[in-house]
PDB file of C-alpha atoms and ligand atoms in Angstrom:
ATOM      1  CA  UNK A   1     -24.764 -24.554  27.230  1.00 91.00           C
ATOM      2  CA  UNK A   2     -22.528 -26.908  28.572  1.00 95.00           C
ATOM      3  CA  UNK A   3     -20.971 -26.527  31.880  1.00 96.00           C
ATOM      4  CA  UNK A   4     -17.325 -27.229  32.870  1.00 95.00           C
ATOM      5  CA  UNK A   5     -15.399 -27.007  35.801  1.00 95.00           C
ATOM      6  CA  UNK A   6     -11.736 -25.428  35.731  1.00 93.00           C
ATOM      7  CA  UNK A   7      -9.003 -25.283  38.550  1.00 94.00           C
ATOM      8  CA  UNK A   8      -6.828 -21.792  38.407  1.00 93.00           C
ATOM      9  CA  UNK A   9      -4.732 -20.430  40.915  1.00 92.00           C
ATOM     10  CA  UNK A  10      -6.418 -17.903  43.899  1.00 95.00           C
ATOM     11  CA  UNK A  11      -4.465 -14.821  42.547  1.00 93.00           C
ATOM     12  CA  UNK A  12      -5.645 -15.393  39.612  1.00 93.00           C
ATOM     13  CA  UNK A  13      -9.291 -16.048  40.305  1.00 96.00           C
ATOM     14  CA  UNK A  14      -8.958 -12.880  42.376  1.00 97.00           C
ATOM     15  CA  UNK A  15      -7.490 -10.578  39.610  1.00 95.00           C
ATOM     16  CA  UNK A  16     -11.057 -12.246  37.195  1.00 96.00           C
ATOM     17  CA  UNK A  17     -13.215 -11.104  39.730  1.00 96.00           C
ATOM     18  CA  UNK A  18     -11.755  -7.244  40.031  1.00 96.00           C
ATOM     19  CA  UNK A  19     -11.740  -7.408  36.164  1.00 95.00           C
ATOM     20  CA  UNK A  20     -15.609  -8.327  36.451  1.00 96.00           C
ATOM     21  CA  UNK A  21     -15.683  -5.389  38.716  1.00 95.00           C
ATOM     22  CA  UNK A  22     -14.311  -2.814  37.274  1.00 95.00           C
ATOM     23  CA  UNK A  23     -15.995  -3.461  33.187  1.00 93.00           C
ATOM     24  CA  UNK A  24     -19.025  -4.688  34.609  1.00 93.00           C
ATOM     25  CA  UNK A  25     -18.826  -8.279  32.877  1.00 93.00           C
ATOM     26  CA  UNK A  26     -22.439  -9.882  33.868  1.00 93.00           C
ATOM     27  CA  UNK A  27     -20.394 -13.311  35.694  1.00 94.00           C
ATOM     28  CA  UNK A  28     -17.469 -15.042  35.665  1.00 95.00           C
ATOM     29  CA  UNK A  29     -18.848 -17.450  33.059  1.00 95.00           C
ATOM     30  CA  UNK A  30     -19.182 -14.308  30.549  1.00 95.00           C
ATOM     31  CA  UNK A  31     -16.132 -13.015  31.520  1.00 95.00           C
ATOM     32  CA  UNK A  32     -14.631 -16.165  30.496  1.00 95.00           C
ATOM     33  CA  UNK A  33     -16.208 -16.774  27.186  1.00 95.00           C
ATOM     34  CA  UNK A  34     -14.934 -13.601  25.825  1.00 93.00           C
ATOM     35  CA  UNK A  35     -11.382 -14.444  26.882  1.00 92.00           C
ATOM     36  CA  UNK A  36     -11.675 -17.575  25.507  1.00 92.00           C
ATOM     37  CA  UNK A  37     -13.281 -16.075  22.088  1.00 88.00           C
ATOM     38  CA  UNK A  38     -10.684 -13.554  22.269  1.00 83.00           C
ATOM     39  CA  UNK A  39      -7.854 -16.058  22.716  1.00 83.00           C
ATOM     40  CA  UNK A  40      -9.068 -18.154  19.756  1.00 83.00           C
ATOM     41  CA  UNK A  41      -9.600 -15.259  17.253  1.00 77.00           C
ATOM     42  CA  UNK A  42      -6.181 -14.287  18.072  1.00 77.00           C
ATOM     43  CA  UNK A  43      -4.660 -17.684  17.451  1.00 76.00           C
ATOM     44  CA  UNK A  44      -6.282 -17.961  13.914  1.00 75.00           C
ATOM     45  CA  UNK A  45      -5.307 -14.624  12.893  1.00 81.00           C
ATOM     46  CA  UNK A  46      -1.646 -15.871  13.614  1.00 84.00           C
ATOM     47  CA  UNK A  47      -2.062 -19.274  12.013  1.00 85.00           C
ATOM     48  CA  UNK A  48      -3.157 -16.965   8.535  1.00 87.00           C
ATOM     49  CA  UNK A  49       0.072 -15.383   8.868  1.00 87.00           C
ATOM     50  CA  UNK A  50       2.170 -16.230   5.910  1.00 88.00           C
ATOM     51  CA  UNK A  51       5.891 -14.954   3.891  1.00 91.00           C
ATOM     52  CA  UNK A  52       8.064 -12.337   6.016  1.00 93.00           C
ATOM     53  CA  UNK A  53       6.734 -10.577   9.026  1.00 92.00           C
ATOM     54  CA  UNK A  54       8.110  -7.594  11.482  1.00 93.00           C
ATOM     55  CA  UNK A  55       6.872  -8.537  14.991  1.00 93.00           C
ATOM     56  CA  UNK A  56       7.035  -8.405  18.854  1.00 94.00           C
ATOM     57  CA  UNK A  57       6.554 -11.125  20.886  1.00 95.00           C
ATOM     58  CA  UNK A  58       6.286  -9.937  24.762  1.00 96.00           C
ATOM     59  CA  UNK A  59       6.132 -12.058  27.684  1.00 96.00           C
ATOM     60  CA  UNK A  60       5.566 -11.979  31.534  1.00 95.00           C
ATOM     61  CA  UNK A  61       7.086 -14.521  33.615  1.00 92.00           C
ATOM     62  CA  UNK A  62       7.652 -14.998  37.394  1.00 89.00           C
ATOM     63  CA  UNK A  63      11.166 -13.780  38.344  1.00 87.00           C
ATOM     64  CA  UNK A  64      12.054 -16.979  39.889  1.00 82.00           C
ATOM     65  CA  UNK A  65      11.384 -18.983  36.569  1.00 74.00           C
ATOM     66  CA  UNK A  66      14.465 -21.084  35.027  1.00 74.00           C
ATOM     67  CA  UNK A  67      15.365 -17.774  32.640  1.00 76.00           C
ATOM     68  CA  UNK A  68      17.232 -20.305  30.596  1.00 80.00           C
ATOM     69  CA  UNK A  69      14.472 -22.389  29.383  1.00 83.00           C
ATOM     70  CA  UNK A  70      13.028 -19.154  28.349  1.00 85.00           C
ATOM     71  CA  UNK A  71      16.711 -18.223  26.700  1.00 86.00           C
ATOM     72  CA  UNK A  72      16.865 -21.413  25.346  1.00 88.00           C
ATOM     73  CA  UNK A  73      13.933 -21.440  22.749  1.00 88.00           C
ATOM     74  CA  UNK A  74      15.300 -18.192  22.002  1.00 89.00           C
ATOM     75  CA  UNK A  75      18.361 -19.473  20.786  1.00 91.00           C
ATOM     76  CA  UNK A  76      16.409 -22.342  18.819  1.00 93.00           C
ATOM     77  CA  UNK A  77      14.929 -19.359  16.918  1.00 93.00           C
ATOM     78  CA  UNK A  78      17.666 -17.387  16.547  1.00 92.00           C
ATOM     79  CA  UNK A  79      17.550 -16.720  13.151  1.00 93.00           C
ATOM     80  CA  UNK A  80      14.319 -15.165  13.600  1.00 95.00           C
ATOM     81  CA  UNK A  81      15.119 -13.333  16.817  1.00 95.00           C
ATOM     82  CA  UNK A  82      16.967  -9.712  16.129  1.00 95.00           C
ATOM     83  CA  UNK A  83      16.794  -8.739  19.608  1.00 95.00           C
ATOM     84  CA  UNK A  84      15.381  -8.345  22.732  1.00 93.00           C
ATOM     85  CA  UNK A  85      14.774  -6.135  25.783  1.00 95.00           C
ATOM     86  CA  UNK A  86      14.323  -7.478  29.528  1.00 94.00           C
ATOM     87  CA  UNK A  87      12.627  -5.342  31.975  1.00 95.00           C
ATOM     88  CA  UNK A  88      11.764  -5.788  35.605  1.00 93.00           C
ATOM     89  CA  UNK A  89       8.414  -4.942  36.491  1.00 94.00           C
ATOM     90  CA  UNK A  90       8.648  -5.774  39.846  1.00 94.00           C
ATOM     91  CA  UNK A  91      10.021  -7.889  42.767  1.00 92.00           C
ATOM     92  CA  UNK A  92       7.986 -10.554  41.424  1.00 91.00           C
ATOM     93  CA  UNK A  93       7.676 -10.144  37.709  1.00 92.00           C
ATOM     94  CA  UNK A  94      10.337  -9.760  34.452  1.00 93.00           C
ATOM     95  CA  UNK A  95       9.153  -8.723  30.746  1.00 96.00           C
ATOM     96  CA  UNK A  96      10.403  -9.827  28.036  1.00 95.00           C
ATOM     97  CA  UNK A  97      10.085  -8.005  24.655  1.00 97.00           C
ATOM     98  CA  UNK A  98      11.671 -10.365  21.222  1.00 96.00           C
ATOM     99  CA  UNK A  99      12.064  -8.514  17.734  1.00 96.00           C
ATOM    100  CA  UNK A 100      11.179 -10.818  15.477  1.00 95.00           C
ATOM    101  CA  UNK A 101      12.008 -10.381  11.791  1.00 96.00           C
ATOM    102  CA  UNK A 102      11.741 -13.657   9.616  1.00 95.00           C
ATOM    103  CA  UNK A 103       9.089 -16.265   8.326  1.00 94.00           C
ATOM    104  CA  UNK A 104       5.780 -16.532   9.525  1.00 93.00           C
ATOM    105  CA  UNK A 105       6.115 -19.942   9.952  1.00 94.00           C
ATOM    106  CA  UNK A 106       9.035 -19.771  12.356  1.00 95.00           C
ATOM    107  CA  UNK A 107       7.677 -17.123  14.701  1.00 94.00           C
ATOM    108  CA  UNK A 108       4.601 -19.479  14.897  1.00 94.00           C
ATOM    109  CA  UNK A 109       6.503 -22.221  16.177  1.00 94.00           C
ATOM    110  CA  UNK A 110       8.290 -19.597  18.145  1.00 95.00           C
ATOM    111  CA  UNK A 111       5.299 -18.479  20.296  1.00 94.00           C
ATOM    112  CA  UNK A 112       4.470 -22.486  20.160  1.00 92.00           C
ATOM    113  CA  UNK A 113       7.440 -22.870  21.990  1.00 92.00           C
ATOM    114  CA  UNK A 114       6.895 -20.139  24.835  1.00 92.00           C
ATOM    115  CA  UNK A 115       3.030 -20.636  25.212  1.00 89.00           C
ATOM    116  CA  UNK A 116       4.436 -24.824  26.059  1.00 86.00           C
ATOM    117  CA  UNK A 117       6.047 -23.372  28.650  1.00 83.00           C
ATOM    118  CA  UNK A 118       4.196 -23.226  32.178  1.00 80.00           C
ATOM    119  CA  UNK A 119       6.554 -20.497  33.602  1.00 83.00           C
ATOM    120  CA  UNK A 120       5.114 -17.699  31.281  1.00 90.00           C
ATOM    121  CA  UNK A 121       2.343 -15.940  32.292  1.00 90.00           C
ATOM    122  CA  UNK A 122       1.831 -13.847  29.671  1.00 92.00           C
ATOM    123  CA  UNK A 123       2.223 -13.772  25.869  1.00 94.00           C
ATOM    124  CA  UNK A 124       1.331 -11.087  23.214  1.00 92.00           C
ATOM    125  CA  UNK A 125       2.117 -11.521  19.718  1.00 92.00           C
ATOM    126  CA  UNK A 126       2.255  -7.798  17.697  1.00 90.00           C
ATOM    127  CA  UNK A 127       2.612  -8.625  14.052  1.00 87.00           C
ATOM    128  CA  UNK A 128       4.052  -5.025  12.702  1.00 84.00           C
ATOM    129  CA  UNK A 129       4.586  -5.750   9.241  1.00 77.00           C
ATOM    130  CA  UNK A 130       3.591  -8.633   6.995  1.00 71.00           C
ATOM    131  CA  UNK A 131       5.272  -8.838   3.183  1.00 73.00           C
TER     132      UNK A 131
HETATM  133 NI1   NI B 201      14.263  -9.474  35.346  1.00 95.19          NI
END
């Protein structure tokens, strides 16, 4: 195995270690191989996606983040986007749920778009219907 150093923020490092906690991963290292397998699986199975698809795309960001950036790509899109719903979570946090109804192809570059930006946190891709 090959060993690699990373640099992540304390929070973050902090929230890994209460995960290893709490479902008993062995170390941080496996911890982080299953993301990172898990992260990668999911990636392929939305490069295989092809024609029309149903889906949600749902993101965290930090409440202070430039929304507009955010709005931006999701006017880019648009003819992909049928709506969306803004929650938020906390004083800290806002959630972001997109309908997406369109090509495959699109929502790919889509998520592309969102996952380039630094501001998001978090990004799940729920693919509801493929045709
Ligand atoms: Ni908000």
């Amino acid at each position: 195995m090959t060993v690699i150093s990373i640099s992540i923020p304390e929070s973050l490092l902090d929230e890994v270690d209460n995960t290893i906690k709490e479902k008993g991963f062995a170390n941080r290292s496996e911890i982080f191989r299953q993301s990172l397998r898990h992260f990668i699986s999911e990636g392929r199975n939305l490069n295989e996606l092809e024609g029309e698809i149903t889906a949600t795309v749902t993101i965290i960001y930090e409440r202070i983040a430039r929304r507009d950036r955010i709005l931006d790509v999701q006017h880019i899109y648009s003819d992909i986007v049928s709506t969306f719903l803004h929650a938020h979570i906390d004083e800290k946090y806002c959630l972001e749920m997109i309908v997406v109804k369109g090509k495959a192809t699109t929502l790919r570059k889509l998520v592309n778009a969102l996952r380039s930006s630094e501001q998001i946190k978090q990004i799940k891709v729920a693919v509801l219907k493929e045709t």
